[in-house]
Short mmCIF file of C-alpha atoms and ligand atoms in Angstrom, two decimals:
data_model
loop_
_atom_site.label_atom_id
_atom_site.label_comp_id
_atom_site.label_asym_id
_atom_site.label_seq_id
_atom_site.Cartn_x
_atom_site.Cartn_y
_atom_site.Cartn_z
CA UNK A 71 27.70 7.96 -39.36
CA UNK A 72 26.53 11.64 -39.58
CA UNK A 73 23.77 12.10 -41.96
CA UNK A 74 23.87 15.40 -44.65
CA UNK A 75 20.20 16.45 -44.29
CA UNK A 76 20.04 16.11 -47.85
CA UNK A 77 20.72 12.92 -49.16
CA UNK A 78 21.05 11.26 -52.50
CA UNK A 79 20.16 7.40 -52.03
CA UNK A 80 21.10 5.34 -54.72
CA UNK A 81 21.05 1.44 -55.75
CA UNK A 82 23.76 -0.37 -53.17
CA UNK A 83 26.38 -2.62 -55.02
CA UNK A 84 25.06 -5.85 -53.77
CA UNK A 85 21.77 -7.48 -52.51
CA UNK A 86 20.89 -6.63 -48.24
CA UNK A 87 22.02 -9.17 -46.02
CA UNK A 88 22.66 -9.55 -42.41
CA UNK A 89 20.97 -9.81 -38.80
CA UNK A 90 19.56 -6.44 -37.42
CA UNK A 91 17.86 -4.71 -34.71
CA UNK A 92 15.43 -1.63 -34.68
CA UNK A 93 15.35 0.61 -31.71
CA UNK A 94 12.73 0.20 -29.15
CA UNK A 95 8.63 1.14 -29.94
CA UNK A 96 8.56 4.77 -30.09
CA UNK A 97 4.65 4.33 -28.38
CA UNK A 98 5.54 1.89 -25.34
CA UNK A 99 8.45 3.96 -24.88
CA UNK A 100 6.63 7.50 -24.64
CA UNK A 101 4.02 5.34 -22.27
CA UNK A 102 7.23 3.75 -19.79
CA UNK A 103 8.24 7.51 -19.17
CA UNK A 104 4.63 8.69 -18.37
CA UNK A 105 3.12 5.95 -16.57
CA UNK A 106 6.17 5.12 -14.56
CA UNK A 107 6.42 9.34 -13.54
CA UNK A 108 2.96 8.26 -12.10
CA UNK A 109 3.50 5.34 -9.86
CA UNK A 110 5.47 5.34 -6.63
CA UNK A 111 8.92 3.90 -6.68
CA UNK A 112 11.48 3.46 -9.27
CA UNK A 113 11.15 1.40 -12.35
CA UNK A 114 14.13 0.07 -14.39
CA UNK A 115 13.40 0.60 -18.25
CA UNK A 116 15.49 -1.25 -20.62
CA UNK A 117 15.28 -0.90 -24.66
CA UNK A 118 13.99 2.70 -24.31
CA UNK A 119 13.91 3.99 -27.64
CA UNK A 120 16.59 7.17 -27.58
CA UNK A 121 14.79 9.23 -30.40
CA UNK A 122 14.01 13.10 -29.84
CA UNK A 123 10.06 12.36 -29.54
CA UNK A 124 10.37 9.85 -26.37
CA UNK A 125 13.30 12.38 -25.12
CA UNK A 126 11.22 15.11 -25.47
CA UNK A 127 8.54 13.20 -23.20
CA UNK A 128 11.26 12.09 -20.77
CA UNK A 129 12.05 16.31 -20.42
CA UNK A 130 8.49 17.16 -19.72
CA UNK A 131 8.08 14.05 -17.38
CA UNK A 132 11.16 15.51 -14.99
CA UNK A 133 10.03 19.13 -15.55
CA UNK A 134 6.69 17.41 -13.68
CA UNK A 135 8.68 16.42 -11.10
CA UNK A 136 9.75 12.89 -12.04
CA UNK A 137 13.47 12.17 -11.73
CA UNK A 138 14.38 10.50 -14.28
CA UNK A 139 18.22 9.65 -15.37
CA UNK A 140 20.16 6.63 -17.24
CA UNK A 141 21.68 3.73 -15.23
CA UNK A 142 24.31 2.25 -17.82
CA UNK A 143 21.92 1.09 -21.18
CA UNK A 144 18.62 0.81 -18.54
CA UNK A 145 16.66 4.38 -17.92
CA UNK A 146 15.12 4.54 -14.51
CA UNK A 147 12.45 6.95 -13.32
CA UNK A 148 11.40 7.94 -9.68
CA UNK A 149 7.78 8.45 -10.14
CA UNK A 150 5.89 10.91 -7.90
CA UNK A 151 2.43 9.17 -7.57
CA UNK A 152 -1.14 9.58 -9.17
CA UNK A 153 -1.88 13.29 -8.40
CA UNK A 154 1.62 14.15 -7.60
CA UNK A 155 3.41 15.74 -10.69
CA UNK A 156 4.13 19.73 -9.86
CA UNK A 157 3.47 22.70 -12.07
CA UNK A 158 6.38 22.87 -14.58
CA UNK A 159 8.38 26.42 -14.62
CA UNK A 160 8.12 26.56 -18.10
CA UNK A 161 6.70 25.74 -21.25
CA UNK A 162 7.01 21.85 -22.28
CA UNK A 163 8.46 21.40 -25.64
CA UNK A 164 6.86 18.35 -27.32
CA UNK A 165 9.12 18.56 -30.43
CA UNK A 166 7.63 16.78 -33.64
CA UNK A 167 5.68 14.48 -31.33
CA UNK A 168 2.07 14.03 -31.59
CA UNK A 169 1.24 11.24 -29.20
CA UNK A 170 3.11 13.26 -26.74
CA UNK A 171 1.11 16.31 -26.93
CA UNK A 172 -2.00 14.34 -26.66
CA UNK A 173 -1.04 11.82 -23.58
CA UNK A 174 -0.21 14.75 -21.78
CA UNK A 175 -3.08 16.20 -22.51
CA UNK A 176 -4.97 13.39 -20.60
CA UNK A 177 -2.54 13.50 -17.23
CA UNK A 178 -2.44 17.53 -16.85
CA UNK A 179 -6.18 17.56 -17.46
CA UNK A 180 -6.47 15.41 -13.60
CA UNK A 181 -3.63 17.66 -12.09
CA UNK A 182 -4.14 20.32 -10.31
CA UNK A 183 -1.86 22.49 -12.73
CA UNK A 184 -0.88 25.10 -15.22
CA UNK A 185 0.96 24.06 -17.90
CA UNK A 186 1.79 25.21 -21.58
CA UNK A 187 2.13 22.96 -24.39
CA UNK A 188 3.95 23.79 -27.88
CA UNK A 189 6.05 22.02 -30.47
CA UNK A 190 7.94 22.45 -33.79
CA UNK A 191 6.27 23.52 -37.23
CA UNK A 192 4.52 20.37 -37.60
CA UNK A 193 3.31 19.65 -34.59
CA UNK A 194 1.39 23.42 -33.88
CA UNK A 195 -0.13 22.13 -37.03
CA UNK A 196 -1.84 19.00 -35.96
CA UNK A 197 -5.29 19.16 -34.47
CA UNK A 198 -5.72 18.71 -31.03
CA UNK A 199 -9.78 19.19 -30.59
CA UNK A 200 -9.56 15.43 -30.68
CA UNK A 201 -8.34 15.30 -27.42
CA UNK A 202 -9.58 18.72 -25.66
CA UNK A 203 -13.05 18.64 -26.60
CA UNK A 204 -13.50 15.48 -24.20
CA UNK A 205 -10.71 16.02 -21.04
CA UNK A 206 -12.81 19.02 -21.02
CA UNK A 207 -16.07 16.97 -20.02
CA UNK A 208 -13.67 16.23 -16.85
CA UNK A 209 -12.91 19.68 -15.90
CA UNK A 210 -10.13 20.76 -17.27
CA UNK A 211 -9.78 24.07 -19.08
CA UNK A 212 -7.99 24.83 -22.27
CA UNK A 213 -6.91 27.58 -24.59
CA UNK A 214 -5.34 26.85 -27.37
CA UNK A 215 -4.57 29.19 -30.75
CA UNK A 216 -6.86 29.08 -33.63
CA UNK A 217 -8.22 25.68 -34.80
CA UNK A 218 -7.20 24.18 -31.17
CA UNK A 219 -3.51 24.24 -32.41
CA UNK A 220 -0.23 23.99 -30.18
CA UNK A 221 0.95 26.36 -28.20
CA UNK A 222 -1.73 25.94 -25.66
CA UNK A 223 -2.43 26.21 -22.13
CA UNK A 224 -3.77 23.46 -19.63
CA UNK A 225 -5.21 24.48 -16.28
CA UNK A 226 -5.97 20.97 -15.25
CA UNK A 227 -8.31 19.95 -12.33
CA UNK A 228 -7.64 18.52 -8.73
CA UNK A 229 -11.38 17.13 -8.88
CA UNK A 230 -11.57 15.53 -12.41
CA UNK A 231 -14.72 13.63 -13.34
CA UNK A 232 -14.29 10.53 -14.76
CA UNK A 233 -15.58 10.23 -18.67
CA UNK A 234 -18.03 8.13 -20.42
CA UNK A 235 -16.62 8.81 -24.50
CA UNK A 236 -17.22 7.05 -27.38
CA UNK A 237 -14.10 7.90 -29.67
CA UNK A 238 -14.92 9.42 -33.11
CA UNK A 239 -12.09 8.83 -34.86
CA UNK A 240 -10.19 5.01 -34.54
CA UNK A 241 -7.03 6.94 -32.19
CA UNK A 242 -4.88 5.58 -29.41
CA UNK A 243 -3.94 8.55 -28.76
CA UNK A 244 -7.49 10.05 -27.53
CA UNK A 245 -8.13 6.50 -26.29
CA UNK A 246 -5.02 7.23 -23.83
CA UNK A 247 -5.64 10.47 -22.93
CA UNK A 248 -8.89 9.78 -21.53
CA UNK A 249 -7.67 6.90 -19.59
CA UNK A 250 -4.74 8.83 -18.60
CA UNK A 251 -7.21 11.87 -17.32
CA UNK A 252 -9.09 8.94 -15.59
CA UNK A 253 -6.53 7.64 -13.55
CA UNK A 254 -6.56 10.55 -11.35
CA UNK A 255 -10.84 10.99 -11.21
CA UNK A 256 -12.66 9.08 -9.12
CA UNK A 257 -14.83 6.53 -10.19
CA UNK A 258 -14.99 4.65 -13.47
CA UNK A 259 -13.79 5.88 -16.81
CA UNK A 260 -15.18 4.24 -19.94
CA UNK A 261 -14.15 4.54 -23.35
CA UNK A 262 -15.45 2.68 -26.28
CA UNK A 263 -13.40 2.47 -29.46
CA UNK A 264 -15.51 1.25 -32.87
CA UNK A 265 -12.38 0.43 -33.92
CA UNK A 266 -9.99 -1.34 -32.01
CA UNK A 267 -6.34 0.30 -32.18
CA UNK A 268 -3.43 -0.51 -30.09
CA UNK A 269 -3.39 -1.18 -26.76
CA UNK A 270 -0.26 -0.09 -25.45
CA UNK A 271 -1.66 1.91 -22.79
CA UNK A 272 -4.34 -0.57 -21.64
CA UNK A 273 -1.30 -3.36 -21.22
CA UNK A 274 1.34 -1.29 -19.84
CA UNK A 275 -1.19 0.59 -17.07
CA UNK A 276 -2.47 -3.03 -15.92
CA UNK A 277 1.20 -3.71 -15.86
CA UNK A 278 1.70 -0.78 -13.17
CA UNK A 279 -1.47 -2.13 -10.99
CA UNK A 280 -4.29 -0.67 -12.60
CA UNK A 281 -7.77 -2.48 -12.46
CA UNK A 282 -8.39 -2.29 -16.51
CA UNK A 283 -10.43 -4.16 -18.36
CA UNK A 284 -11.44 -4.52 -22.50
CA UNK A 285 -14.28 -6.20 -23.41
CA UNK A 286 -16.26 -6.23 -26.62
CA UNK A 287 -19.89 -5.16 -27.40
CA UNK A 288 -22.21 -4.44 -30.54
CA UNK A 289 -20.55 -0.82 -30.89
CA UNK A 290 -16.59 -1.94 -30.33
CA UNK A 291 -14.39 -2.29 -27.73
CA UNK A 292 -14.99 -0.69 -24.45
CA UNK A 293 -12.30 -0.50 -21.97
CA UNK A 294 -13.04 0.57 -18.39
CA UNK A 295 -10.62 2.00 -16.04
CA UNK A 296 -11.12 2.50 -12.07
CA UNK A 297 -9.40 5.79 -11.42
CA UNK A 298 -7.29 6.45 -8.66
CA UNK A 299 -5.39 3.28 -8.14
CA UNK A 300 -2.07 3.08 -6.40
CA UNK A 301 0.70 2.83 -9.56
CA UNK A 302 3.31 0.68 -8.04
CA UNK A 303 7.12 0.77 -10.11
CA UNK A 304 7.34 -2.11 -12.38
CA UNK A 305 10.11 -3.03 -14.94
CA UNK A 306 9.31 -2.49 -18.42
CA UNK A 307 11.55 -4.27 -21.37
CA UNK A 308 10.72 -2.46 -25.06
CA UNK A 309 10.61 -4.79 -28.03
CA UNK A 310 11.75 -3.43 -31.04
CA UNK A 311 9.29 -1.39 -33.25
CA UNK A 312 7.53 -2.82 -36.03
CA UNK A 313 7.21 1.01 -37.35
CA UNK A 314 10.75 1.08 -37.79
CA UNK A 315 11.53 -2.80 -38.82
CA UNK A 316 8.66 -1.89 -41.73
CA UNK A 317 11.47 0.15 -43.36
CA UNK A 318 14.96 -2.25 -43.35
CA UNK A 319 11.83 -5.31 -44.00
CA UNK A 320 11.02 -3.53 -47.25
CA UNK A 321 13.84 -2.97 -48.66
CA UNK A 322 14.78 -5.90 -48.13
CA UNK A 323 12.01 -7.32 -49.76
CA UNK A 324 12.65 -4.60 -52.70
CA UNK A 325 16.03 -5.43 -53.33
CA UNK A 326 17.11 -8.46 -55.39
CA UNK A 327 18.84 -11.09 -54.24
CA UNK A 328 18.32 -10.17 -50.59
CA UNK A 329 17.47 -12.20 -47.40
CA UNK A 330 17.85 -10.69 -43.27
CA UNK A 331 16.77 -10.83 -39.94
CA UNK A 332 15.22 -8.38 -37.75
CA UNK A 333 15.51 -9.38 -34.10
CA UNK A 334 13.03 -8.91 -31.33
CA UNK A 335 10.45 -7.23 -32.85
CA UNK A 336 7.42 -6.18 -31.50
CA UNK A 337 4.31 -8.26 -32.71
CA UNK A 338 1.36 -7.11 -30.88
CA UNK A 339 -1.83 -8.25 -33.40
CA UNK A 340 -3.10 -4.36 -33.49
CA UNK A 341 0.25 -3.16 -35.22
CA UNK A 342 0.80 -5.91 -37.35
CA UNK A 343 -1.57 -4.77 -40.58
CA UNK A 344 1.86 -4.12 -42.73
CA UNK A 345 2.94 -7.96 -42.45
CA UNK A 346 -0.46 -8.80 -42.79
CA UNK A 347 -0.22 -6.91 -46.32
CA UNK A 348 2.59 -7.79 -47.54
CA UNK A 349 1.92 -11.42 -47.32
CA UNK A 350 -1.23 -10.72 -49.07
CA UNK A 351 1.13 -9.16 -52.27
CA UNK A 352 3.00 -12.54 -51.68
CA UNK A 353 6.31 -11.44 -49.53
CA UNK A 354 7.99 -14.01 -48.03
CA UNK A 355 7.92 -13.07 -44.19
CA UNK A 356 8.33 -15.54 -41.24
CA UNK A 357 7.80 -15.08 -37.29
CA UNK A 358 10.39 -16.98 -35.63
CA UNK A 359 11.22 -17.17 -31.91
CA UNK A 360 7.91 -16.20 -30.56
CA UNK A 361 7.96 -15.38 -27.62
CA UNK A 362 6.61 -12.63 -25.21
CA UNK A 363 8.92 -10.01 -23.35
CA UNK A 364 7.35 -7.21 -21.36
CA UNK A 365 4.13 -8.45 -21.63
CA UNK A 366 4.37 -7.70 -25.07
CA UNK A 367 4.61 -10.72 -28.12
CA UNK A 368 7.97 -10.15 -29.71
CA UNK A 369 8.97 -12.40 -32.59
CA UNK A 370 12.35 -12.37 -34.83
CA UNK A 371 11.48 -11.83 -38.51
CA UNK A 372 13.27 -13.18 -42.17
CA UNK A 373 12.53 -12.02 -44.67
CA UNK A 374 13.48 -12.27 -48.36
CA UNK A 375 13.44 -10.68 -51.14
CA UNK A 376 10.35 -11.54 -54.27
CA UNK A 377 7.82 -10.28 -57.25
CA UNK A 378 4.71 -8.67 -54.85
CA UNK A 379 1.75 -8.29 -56.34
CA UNK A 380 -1.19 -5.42 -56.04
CA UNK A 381 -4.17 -6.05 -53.38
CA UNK A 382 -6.90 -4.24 -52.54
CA UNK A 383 -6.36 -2.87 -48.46
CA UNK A 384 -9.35 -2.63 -46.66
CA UNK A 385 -9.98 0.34 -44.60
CA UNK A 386 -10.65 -1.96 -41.57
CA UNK A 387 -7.24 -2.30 -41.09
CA UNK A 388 -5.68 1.23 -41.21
CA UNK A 389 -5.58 1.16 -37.64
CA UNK A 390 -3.26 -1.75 -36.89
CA UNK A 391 -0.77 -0.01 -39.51
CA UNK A 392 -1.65 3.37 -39.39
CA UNK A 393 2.21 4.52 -39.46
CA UNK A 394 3.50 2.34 -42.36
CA UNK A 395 0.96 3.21 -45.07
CA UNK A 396 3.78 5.66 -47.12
CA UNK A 397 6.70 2.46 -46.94
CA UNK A 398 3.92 0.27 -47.98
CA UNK A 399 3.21 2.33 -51.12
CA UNK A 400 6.73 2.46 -51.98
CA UNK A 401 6.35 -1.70 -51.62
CA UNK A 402 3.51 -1.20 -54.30
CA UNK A 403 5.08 1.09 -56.69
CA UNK A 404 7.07 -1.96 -57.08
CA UNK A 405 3.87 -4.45 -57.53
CA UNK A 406 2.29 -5.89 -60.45
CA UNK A 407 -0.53 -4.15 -61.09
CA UNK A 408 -2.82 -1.39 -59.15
CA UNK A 409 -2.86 -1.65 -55.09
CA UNK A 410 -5.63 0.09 -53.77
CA UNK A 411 -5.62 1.66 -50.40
CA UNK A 412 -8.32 2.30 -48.54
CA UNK A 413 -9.64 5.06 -45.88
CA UNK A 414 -6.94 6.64 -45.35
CA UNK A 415 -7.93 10.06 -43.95
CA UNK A 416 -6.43 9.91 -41.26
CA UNK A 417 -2.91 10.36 -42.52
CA UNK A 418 -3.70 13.71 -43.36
CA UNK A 419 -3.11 14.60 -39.96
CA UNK A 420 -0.32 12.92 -39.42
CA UNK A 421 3.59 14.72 -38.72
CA UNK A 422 2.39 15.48 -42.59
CA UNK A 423 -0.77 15.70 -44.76
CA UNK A 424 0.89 11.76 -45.74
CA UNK A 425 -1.91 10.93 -48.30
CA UNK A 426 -0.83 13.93 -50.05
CA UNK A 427 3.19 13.77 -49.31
CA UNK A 428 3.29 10.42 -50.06
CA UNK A 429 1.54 10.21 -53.33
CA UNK A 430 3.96 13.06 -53.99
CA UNK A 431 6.90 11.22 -53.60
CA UNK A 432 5.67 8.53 -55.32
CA UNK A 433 4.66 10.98 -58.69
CA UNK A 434 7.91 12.93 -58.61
CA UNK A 435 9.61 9.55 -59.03
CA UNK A 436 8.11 7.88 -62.16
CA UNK A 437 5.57 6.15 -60.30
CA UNK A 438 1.63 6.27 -61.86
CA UNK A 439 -0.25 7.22 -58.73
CA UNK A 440 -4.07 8.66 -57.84
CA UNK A 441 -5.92 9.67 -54.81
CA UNK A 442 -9.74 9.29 -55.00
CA UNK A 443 -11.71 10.68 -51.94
CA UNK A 444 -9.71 8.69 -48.86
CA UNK A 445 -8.02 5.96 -50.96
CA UNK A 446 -4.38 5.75 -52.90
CA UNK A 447 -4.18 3.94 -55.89
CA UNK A 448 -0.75 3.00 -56.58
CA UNK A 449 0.07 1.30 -60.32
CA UNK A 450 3.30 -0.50 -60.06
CA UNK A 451 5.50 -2.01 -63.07
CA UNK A 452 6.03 -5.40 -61.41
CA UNK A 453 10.38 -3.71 -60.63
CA UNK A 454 12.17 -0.89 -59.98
CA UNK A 455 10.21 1.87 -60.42
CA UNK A 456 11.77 5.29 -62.58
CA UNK A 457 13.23 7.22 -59.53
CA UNK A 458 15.36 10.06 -60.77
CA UNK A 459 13.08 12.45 -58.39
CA UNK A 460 13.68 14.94 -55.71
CA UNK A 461 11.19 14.35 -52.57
CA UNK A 462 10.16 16.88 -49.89
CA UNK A 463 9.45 15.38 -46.66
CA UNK A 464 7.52 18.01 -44.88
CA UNK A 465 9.21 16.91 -41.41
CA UNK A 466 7.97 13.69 -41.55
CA UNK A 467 10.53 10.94 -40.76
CA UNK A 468 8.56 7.92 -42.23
CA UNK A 469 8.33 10.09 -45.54
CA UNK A 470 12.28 10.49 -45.32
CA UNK A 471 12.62 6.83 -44.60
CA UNK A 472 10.00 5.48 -47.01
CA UNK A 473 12.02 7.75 -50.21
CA UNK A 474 15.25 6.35 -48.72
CA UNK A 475 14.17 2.96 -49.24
CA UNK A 476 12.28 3.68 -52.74
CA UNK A 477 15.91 5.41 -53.81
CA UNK A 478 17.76 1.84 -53.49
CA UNK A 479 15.56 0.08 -55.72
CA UNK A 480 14.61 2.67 -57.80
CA UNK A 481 16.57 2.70 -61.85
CA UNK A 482 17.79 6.46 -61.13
CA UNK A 483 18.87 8.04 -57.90
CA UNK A 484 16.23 9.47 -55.54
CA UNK A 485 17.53 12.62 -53.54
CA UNK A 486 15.70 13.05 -49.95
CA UNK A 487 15.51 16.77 -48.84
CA UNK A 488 16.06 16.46 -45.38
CA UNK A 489 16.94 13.46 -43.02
CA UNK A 490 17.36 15.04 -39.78
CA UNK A 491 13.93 14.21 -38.71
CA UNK A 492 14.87 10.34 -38.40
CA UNK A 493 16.22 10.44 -35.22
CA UNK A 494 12.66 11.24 -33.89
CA UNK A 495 11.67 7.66 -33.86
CA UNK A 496 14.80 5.78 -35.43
CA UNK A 497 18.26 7.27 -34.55
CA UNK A 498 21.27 5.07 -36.15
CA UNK A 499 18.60 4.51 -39.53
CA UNK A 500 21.30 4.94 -41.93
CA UNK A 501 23.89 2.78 -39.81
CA UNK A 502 21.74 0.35 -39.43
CA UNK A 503 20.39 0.17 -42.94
CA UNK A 504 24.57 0.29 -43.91
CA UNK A 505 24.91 -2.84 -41.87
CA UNK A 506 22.87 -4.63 -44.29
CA UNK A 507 24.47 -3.48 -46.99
CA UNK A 508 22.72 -0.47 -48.09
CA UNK A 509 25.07 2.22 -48.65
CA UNK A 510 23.44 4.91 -47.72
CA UNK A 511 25.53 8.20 -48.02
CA UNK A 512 27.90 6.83 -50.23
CA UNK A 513 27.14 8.11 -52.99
C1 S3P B 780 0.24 6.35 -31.59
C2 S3P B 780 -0.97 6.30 -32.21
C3 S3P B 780 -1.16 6.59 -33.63
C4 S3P B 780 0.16 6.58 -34.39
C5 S3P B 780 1.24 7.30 -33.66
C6 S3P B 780 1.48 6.65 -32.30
C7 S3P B 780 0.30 6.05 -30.14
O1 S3P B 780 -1.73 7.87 -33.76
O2 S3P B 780 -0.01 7.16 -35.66
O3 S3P B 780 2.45 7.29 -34.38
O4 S3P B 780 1.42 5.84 -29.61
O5 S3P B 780 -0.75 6.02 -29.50
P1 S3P B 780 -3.33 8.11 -33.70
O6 S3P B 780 -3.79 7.71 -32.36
O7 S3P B 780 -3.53 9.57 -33.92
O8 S3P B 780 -3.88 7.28 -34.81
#
């Protein structure tokens, strides 16, 4: 159904029930349509998640010179070869999409080409040192606006060194873009993560032919990549993201008297911290079906509705649920007691400042909530909390999702500003939330 992009979300008439699936994972999708642009041949890609961030990638992937084009539900992409993308003839649009921006970062920086960057509101707001300060250790030159902010310009190298880099902050995304620089410098690249996030790239690049290998050592993980191997076309299948099963999961779990399915969902251990959590507050979650597809595990999840209770999160494992830290607090608004969670400032440079927006949402809706240094405190009333309260979402789709699901537990109606930014990682949300039972837009 078409979405107002205000919407006022209140309790459905009946508990959620029903069998579902999420769209494919919005990061193995972005990494299909890159990695395959980069290998000779043509590679069949089925589950491809449709939202406006991977679209956006699939644009600037064909304005590289990769054809690209849909083959009945399959995408298929003619890549051009390690070295081989061409100078784009104008400036790639990267939309609301951070890991976009950065991955491409990492293959213009080894290309022999000009290319301008830019994005939407929120995006030329994110910071993007993270990722320039090192692919410019290989060469490459950059000029970016103040504060190394979108729009800016890569002039990327035909002789790229390959980089030794010890990441400073726990991010796939500058993980990738160094390997992704590396692929096309000879020699070795090394990159050594202190804390291990996912692995998307590593997996799906070995996947395509590349020599990679992961191995751990006193200060993480270090993964080494031998650059300029031959890419060959391989089919890729996307599992369903856990990102976007978190939010039809929790409500589900929210909403009394409920019990559904989510099929074929991605289950990869470094993206699993949400399930972890919410076992830990004593949700009743099960894995069944395990099985891998695409190299990936994949696993169909029940889930049913019960009391949670507060825990304390340890910072350890923001990494392996990095995205679903603003529908987790919603999940502990509704808690017994006070859920601490911990290190979490790296969601302040997220598609929003989401320690800030999401404690926001929480206040304006009745629910006692604190931030002290890096960590949320969130003091739920073991139910539904107040609601009644109008949330901005700053852009962010997980924020619009996350108040969506807090509006059909919550005792008064909770009105969402703006929706529209869904569709960048989970188009057909609302439909699919309807099929279970929700309601959403009915009011
Ligand atoms: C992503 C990595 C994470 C995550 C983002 C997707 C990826 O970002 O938040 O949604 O696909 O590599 P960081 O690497 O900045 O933590």
């Amino acid at each position: 159904m078409r979405v107002p992009a205000s919407l006022i979300v209140t309790r459905p008439v009946g508990p959620l029930t029903g069998t579902v699936r999420v769209p494919g994972d919005k990061s193995i999708s972005h990494r299909a349509l890159m990695f395959a642009a980069l290998a000779v041949g043509e590679t069949r890609i089925e589950g491809l998640l449709e939202g406006e961030d991977v679209l956006r990638t699939a644009a600037a992937m064909r304005a590289l010179g990769a054809e690209i084009w849909r083959d009945g539900a399959a995408w298929m992409v003619a890549g051009r070869g390690i070295g081989g993308l061409v100078e784009p003839e104008d400036v790639l649009d990267m939309g609301n999409s951070g890991t976009a921006a950065r991955l491409l970062c990492g293959i213009l920086a080894s290309h022999p080409v000009i290319a301008t960057l830019t994005g939407d509101a929120s995006l030329r707001r994110r910071p993007m040192a993270r990722v320039l300060d090192p692919l410019g250790q290989c060469g490459a030159r950059f000029m970016a606006r103040a504060g190394n902010r979108l729009p800016l310009t890569v002039q990327g190298t035909g002789s790229a060194l390959p980089l030794d880099y010890v990441v400073p902050v726990a991010s796939a995304q500058v993980k990738s873009a160094i390997l992704l620089a590396g692929l096309n410098a000879r020699g070795e690249t090394i990159v050594t993560e202190p804390a291990a996030t996912r692995d998307h790239t590593e997996n799906m690049l070995r996947h395509f032919g590349a020599s990679v290998q992961v191995g751990q050592h006193a200060g993480g993980t270090v993964i080494r990549l031998i650059g300029q191997p031959d890419l060959r076309a391989a089919s890729v299948l996307v599992p369903g993201d856990p990102s976007s099963a978190a939010f039809p999961l929790v409500a589900a779990l929210l909403v009394p008297g409920s019990a559904a399915q989510i099929e074929a969902v991605g289950i990869n251990p470094l993206r699993t911290g949400l399930f972890t959590t919410l076992r830990e507050m004593g949700a009743d979650i099960d894995f069944t079906h395990e099985r891998r597809e695409g190299g990936e595990p994949v696993a169909d999840i029940s889930v049913r509705h019960g009391q949670l209770r507060a825990v304390d999160v340890p910072a350890a494992r923001a990494p392996s649920m990095i995205d679903e830290y603003p529908i987790l607090a919603v999940a502990a608004a509704c808690a017994a007691g006070t859920t601490r969670l911990r290190g979490l400032h790296e969601l302040r440079v997220k598609e929003s400042d989401r320690l800030a927006a999401t404690a926001a949402l929480l206040a304006a809706n009745g629910v006692a909530v604190a931030i002290e240094a890096d960590d949320l405190l969130i003091t739920g009333q073991a139910g539904p909390p107040p609601g009644g309260g109008h949330v901005a979402t700053h852009m962010d789709h997980r924020l619009a999702m996350s108040a969506a699901v807090l509006g059909l537990v919550a005792t008064a109606p909770v009105t969402v500003d703006d929706m529209r930014f869904v569709d960048t990682s989970f188009p057909g949300f609302v439909d699919i939330m309807n099929g279970l039972g929700a309601g959403l837009g009915a009011a």
